[in-house]
Amino acid sequence: MWKYRCKSHLIAMVVAFVVGLGLSAVVFSSGVDVNSDMISSALSSVPGVDAQTLKQVLSYLQNNMWILYVGDALLISGIINIIYIGQYLSARFNISPWIVMCLIFFLPEYMIYIGTLLVIPAFIVCIYGMLSLRSSISKERREFNFSSDDELVRMYKIHHNLDESYKELAKTCRKNVKKLTGIYALGIVALFVILGVVNNIMLLAILLMFYLFAFNIVLRYRAVSLLPITKLLYEDCNPEACASAIIYYCTNSKGHTRLTQHTLLAQCLIYLNDPELAQDVLISYPRKDAASSLQYWSLMSYIDYMLKDEDGLSRCKEEAQNVRMHYGRAGVMIQSEEMAAIENKIHLMDGEFNTCKKYYLQGLQRANFAFQQVDSCYYIALISFVEEDYKLARMYFEKVVELGNRMYFVEKAKNYLEKIDKINPETTIDEVEYS
């Protein structure tokens, strides 16, 4: 998991370092003297520094201002570094994020010093993690005979239709996301300025809390900007349209694609009955935290079921059980629901139809979106057909046809309805009530 964090960690430290250089240059060029009381008192507190040595050090710094610039830049970079290290430790060792935040707020000097000392080691580790991750992803891609996201798009076009009518929708969503990303970046720069200017710890803590709140709002609006694309699958049950919009959203003006919405695209491909390509899409999915890892293994379990891979399903269950969620009761509920979904696929593979039928009936009652209703209805109908309960099967297959739109379940349901008409033509929907 940590390797997926390396890129953002490295970029954040580099940006912090550059901003620190800029702030330091502005501060010292605006009239702050190296011989000021603040710098003199800081150096004089170092053990073994007498008046003569202090004078020599100040004179040296006066002639080599770049040392101060680099020092300030490392301090700013160290702040970002300790935040990322704290996030990783909280995820890795099941530590509450609030404990990490309290340590940063109440012991800021020690935390900043630790973060600064670990900047260079973290830089090296991040580069190693990025290179190692890239190598492993490239190896997996070679095993599945594709080399890039552009190749994935080419493979998609072979099997499915890329609908250009959703190109403008994708462009609009991309523009909105870019605007909010720009606002987020400006907020980060402003935060660095505050860290360099404000000396009052209490005021700094209040401002940091305000910025965390504001950043959460911006990130929520950023997620909402993608709802028009998500709605195509979740509400309209049109995986082909949703996949087309995702591809156009991730394609730049030069025609090159860099996928970002891996899980949504994988879902679309699952409901287009293309588990192999869905598996390829998930190869480069960044599992940065517990939630993304759990989502990955849940989707992989669906893919493995479609591919009839029993060993793959067992691995999905094992890996999902090892994921540690840190969201209290909500996290426990999410993990239990995902585990139930994975175990249900295993039950389906093993032919435990009564257990699976109960699961899908409960899922139908809890379903918040149309595509979830279609999914549950299809498997209830399929199990009923296998059990020769043709009346119930007909009812749920007709529900799939009614709601399913472009999901591949619709064609399957129509075929089964034809079979039911041949086997037991007297069954009608009026004779059956919802369970």
XYZ file of C-alpha atoms in Angstrom:
435
model
C 0.000 0.000 0.000
C 2.796 2.433 0.894
C 4.207 2.387 -2.631
C 1.021 3.958 -3.972
C 1.589 6.903 -1.600
C 5.160 7.540 -2.714
C 4.390 9.725 -5.716
C 2.097 12.143 -3.894
C 4.493 12.150 -0.898
C 7.459 13.008 -3.100
C 5.618 15.694 -5.063
C 4.335 17.280 -1.833
C 7.866 17.422 -0.359
C 9.336 18.896 -3.541
C 6.592 21.535 -3.789
C 7.036 22.347 -0.085
C 10.791 22.696 -0.606
C 10.326 25.066 -3.560
C 7.738 27.122 -1.678
C 10.067 27.242 1.316
C 12.878 28.565 -0.868
C 10.578 31.226 -2.243
C 9.284 32.299 1.165
C 12.783 32.429 2.609
C 14.012 34.542 -0.291
C 11.081 36.943 0.110
C 11.538 37.238 3.892
C 15.282 37.915 3.785
C 15.074 40.221 0.784
C 12.420 42.288 2.574
C 14.911 43.483 5.162
C 15.350 40.662 7.678
C 18.976 40.729 8.801
C 20.996 37.591 9.408
C 22.401 39.327 12.512
C 18.896 39.785 13.955
C 18.209 38.837 17.585
C 16.011 35.911 16.516
C 18.748 34.194 14.525
C 21.461 35.097 17.059
C 19.473 33.693 19.987
C 18.705 30.520 18.033
C 22.364 29.913 17.266
C 23.608 30.913 20.730
C 21.360 28.242 22.283
C 23.399 25.553 20.522
C 25.828 23.898 22.991
C 29.481 24.879 22.535
C 28.816 28.111 20.620
C 30.630 31.094 22.204
C 30.532 34.751 21.171
C 33.486 34.463 18.782
C 32.106 31.357 17.110
C 28.677 32.997 16.872
C 30.181 35.998 15.124
C 32.006 33.797 12.635
C 28.877 31.748 11.920
C 26.762 34.878 11.377
C 29.409 36.314 9.070
C 29.517 33.079 7.095
C 25.737 33.006 6.790
C 25.758 36.620 5.630
C 28.009 35.618 2.734
C 26.161 32.354 2.011
C 22.477 33.165 2.210
C 21.586 30.037 0.256
C 22.180 28.003 3.446
C 19.357 29.842 5.180
C 17.139 29.433 2.139
C 17.783 25.687 2.031
C 17.335 25.382 5.806
C 13.934 27.077 5.722
C 12.922 25.019 2.703
C 13.866 21.815 4.537
C 11.797 22.890 7.551
C 8.708 23.465 5.382
C 9.327 20.187 3.599
C 9.767 18.504 6.982
C 6.294 19.650 8.072
C 4.735 17.997 5.029
C 6.937 14.938 5.497
C 5.840 14.343 9.087
C 2.176 14.687 8.073
C 2.570 12.014 5.377
C 4.558 9.767 7.726
C 1.817 10.184 10.333
C -0.845 9.216 7.791
C 1.076 6.100 6.833
C 1.717 5.042 10.440
C -1.927 5.530 11.382
C -2.999 3.335 8.457
C -0.290 0.719 8.945
C -0.508 0.226 12.705
C -4.195 1.005 13.302
C -3.464 4.291 15.119
C -6.177 6.925 15.319
C -5.388 9.886 13.011
C -6.392 12.212 15.861
C -3.470 10.941 17.952
C -1.088 11.904 15.150
C -2.738 15.327 14.799
C -2.477 15.943 18.551
C 1.230 15.078 18.507
C 1.794 17.562 15.677
C -0.205 20.319 17.394
C 1.117 19.891 20.945
C 4.701 18.912 20.118
C 5.241 20.911 16.926
C 8.969 21.584 17.380
C 9.884 17.936 17.940
C 7.650 16.764 15.108
C 9.093 19.346 12.691
C 12.654 18.392 13.643
C 11.882 14.692 13.116
C 10.182 15.419 9.802
C 13.113 17.582 8.659
C 15.723 14.983 9.595
C 13.758 12.364 7.656
C 13.290 14.458 4.491
C 16.270 12.979 2.642
C 15.590 9.359 3.758
C 11.919 9.817 2.804
C 12.980 11.248 -0.560
C 15.101 8.144 -1.251
C 12.388 5.742 -0.061
C 9.761 7.505 -2.208
C 11.916 7.244 -5.334
C 12.537 3.550 -4.626
C 8.814 2.954 -4.052
C 7.839 4.722 -7.276
C 10.382 2.799 -9.357
C 9.482 -0.510 -7.720
C 5.757 0.088 -8.249
C 6.259 1.097 -11.867
C 8.334 -2.038 -12.465
C 5.708 -4.341 -10.915
C 2.855 -2.686 -12.851
C 4.821 -2.939 -16.106
C 5.497 -6.607 -15.411
C 1.805 -7.332 -14.792
C 0.828 -5.416 -17.921
C 3.267 -7.409 -20.022
C 1.720 -10.604 -18.678
C -1.686 -9.395 -19.918
C -0.241 -8.199 -23.257
C -0.722 -4.453 -22.964
C 1.703 -1.669 -22.159
C -0.218 1.540 -21.442
C -3.607 3.121 -20.853
C -3.738 4.010 -24.559
C -3.534 0.288 -25.276
C -6.406 -0.331 -22.861
C -8.534 2.173 -24.755
C -7.648 0.475 -28.038
C -8.696 -2.872 -26.569
C -11.920 -1.302 -25.309
C -12.771 -0.006 -28.781
C -12.359 -3.500 -30.211
C -15.002 -4.949 -27.898
C -17.293 -2.007 -27.207
C -18.576 1.240 -28.684
C -16.875 4.500 -27.660
C -19.812 6.916 -27.734
C -18.689 10.407 -28.793
C -21.952 11.972 -27.633
C -20.557 11.937 -24.084
C -17.367 13.781 -24.999
C -18.706 17.231 -24.054
C -20.002 15.951 -20.717
C -16.544 14.588 -19.954
C -14.893 17.898 -20.919
C -17.229 19.851 -18.660
C -16.505 17.558 -15.720
C -12.754 17.809 -16.364
C -12.902 21.636 -16.408
C -14.778 21.716 -13.094
C -12.325 19.297 -11.506
C -9.345 21.354 -12.749
C -10.831 24.537 -11.249
C -11.301 22.915 -7.859
C -7.839 21.342 -8.036
C -6.418 24.825 -8.692
C -8.271 26.197 -5.662
C -6.894 23.335 -3.583
C -3.342 24.060 -4.785
C -3.694 27.774 -3.972
C -4.908 26.794 -0.515
C -1.780 24.681 -0.010
C 0.430 27.645 -0.996
C -1.489 29.896 1.386
C -1.010 27.315 4.137
C 2.755 27.360 3.574
C 2.744 31.159 3.820
C 0.869 30.984 7.121
C 3.295 28.382 8.469
C 6.181 30.725 7.642
C 4.608 33.903 8.982
C 2.533 32.954 12.057
C 4.549 32.298 15.223
C 1.686 31.894 17.705
C 1.094 28.155 18.223
C -2.561 28.492 19.256
C -3.387 30.747 16.321
C -1.516 28.398 14.023
C -3.503 25.417 15.325
C -6.813 27.259 14.766
C -5.802 28.237 11.233
C -4.719 24.679 10.451
C -8.056 23.319 11.655
C -9.846 25.876 9.477
C -7.786 24.869 6.456
C -8.456 21.172 7.041
C -12.181 21.946 7.114
C -11.936 24.082 3.969
C -9.879 21.452 2.133
C -12.479 18.795 2.949
C -15.195 20.995 1.435
C -13.139 21.542 -1.736
C -12.475 17.804 -2.053
C -16.180 17.056 -1.638
C -17.109 19.524 -4.389
C -14.386 17.958 -6.523
C -15.969 14.529 -6.042
C -19.416 15.955 -6.805
C -18.077 17.272 -10.128
C -17.850 13.660 -11.329
C -21.448 12.778 -10.424
C -22.786 13.362 -13.980
C -20.460 10.590 -15.177
C -21.152 8.272 -12.234
C -24.905 8.751 -12.707
C -24.690 7.146 -16.156
C -23.995 3.792 -14.534
C -25.537 4.082 -11.083
C -28.886 5.587 -12.087
C -29.179 5.206 -15.856
C -27.742 1.658 -15.921
C -25.740 2.512 -19.032
C -22.213 1.146 -18.520
C -21.234 1.808 -22.137
C -22.070 5.507 -21.821
C -20.309 5.744 -18.457
C -17.178 4.011 -19.781
C -17.123 6.333 -22.814
C -17.390 9.408 -20.578
C -14.569 8.122 -18.326
C -12.264 7.516 -21.290
C -12.927 10.983 -22.732
C -12.491 12.492 -19.257
C -9.052 10.857 -18.932
C -7.882 11.684 -22.493
C -5.881 14.868 -23.051
C -5.897 17.190 -26.055
C -3.129 15.164 -27.731
C -5.206 11.992 -27.621
C -3.251 10.234 -24.869
C -5.188 8.551 -22.057
C -4.194 8.375 -18.428
C -6.849 6.568 -16.446
C -7.856 7.943 -13.063
C -11.363 6.500 -12.456
C -10.213 2.884 -12.349
C -12.903 1.429 -10.098
C -15.803 3.067 -11.935
C -14.446 1.941 -15.308
C -13.923 -1.584 -13.944
C -17.539 -1.630 -12.770
C -18.677 -0.557 -16.228
C -16.693 -3.370 -17.825
C -18.099 -5.897 -15.366
C -21.626 -4.901 -16.395
C -20.577 -5.048 -20.041
C -19.547 -8.682 -19.428
C -15.857 -7.991 -20.013
C -14.121 -9.215 -16.814
C -10.733 -9.662 -18.519
C -10.500 -5.982 -19.482
C -11.836 -4.963 -16.054
C -8.977 -6.936 -14.535
C -6.488 -5.131 -16.773
C -7.870 -1.744 -15.694
C -7.378 -2.561 -12.009
C -3.690 -3.437 -12.455
C -2.680 0.222 -12.104
C -5.376 1.159 -9.566
C -3.633 3.034 -6.712
C -4.467 1.318 -3.421
C -3.372 4.225 -1.233
C -5.496 3.504 1.835
C -7.675 0.887 3.474
C -10.854 2.003 1.704
C -9.318 1.795 -1.760
C -7.745 -1.592 -0.982
C -11.069 -2.974 0.213
C -12.809 -1.674 -2.907
C -10.114 -3.240 -5.077
C -10.500 -6.718 -3.566
C -14.293 -6.469 -3.708
C -14.216 -5.700 -7.433
C -11.591 -8.379 -8.024
C -13.833 -10.933 -6.312
C -16.625 -10.106 -8.783
C -14.158 -10.446 -11.680
C -12.778 -13.750 -10.345
C -16.308 -15.080 -9.998
C -17.069 -14.180 -13.619
C -13.815 -15.855 -14.665
C -14.603 -18.899 -12.455
C -11.290 -18.469 -10.627
C -11.745 -20.190 -7.247
C -8.172 -19.521 -6.111
C -8.563 -15.852 -6.992
C -11.761 -15.645 -4.952
C -10.065 -17.214 -1.943
C -7.227 -14.712 -2.198
C -9.689 -11.813 -2.407
C -11.357 -12.962 0.800
C -8.033 -13.355 2.591
C -6.717 -9.955 1.490
C -9.987 -8.168 2.321
C -9.923 -9.672 5.827
C -6.441 -8.208 6.355
C -7.534 -4.656 5.486
C -7.776 -2.380 8.526
C -10.460 0.279 8.379
C -10.143 3.375 10.619
C -13.584 4.943 10.408
C -15.181 3.634 13.606
C -18.537 1.929 13.279
C -18.912 3.153 9.717
C -15.652 1.448 8.788
C -16.741 -1.800 10.434
C -20.050 -1.715 8.549
C -18.359 -1.013 5.219
C -15.871 -3.828 5.694
C -18.565 -6.285 6.808
C -20.674 -5.440 3.747
C -17.744 -5.899 1.367
C -16.770 -9.160 3.078
C -20.366 -10.377 2.763
C -20.295 -9.570 -0.964
C -17.047 -11.525 -1.434
C -18.289 -14.492 0.595
C -21.509 -14.473 -1.419
C -19.502 -14.907 -4.629
C -17.812 -17.918 -3.024
C -21.221 -19.323 -2.066
C -22.393 -18.850 -5.658
C -19.336 -20.685 -6.918
C -20.037 -23.511 -4.457
C -23.714 -23.718 -5.418
C -25.113 -22.634 -2.029
C -28.125 -21.038 -3.691
C -30.397 -20.645 -0.652
C -27.773 -18.565 1.149
C -27.132 -16.496 -1.972
C -30.822 -15.921 -2.605
C -31.312 -14.530 0.898
C -28.301 -12.262 0.388
C -29.662 -10.840 -2.877
C -33.177 -10.379 -1.470
C -31.700 -8.367 1.391
C -29.490 -6.489 -1.080
C -32.534 -5.603 -3.170
C -34.211 -4.069 -0.136
C -31.085 -2.030 0.709
C -30.257 -1.008 -2.868
C -29.832 2.761 -3.250
C -29.205 2.768 -7.002
C -30.887 1.230 -10.013
C -27.809 -0.767 -11.088
C -27.728 -2.464 -7.671
C -31.390 -3.422 -8.054
C -30.682 -4.887 -11.489
C -27.716 -6.852 -10.141
C -29.748 -8.341 -7.288
C -32.811 -9.039 -9.457
C -30.740 -10.868 -12.050
C -29.149 -13.249 -9.571
C -32.443 -13.864 -7.731
C -34.015 -14.722 -11.094
C -31.060 -16.884 -12.100
C -31.133 -18.858 -8.856
C -34.914 -19.233 -9.139
C -34.510 -20.531 -12.689
C -31.946 -23.112 -11.565
C -34.311 -24.161 -8.770
C -37.093 -24.451 -11.398
C -39.184 -21.758 -9.715
C -40.123 -20.298 -13.087
C -42.810 -17.959 -11.828
C -40.402 -16.135 -9.520
C -37.667 -16.246 -12.150
C -39.960 -14.643 -14.726
C -40.899 -11.808 -12.400
C -37.316 -10.866 -11.580
C -36.052 -11.329 -15.146
C -38.764 -8.948 -16.332
C -37.647 -6.493 -13.648
C -34.109 -6.732 -15.047
C -35.388 -5.985 -18.557
C -37.402 -3.036 -17.217
C -34.565 -1.362 -15.288
C -31.374 -2.745 -16.854
C -31.081 -0.458 -19.897
C -27.658 -1.311 -21.455
C -26.358 -3.688 -18.773
C -25.492 -7.098 -20.201
C -27.947 -8.681 -17.759
C -30.787 -7.482 -19.985
C -29.847 -9.707 -22.931
C -29.286 -12.612 -20.568
C -32.687 -12.010 -18.961
C -34.423 -11.920 -22.353
C -32.848 -15.255 -23.282
C -33.988 -16.821 -20.033
C -37.502 -15.440 -20.510
C -37.629 -17.173 -23.894
C -36.531 -20.403 -22.244
C -39.187 -20.006 -19.562
C -41.840 -19.459 -22.252
C -40.815 -22.753 -23.849
C -40.540 -24.689 -20.589
C -43.517 -23.274 -18.720
C -45.493 -20.810 -20.874
C -48.426 -20.499 -18.466
C -46.361 -18.548 -15.858
C -47.318 -14.904 -15.638
C -46.093 -12.079 -13.463
C -49.571 -11.621 -11.976
C -49.289 -14.998 -10.281
C -46.165 -13.996 -8.352
C -45.694 -11.496 -5.545
C -42.455 -9.945 -4.397
C -40.824 -11.898 -1.627
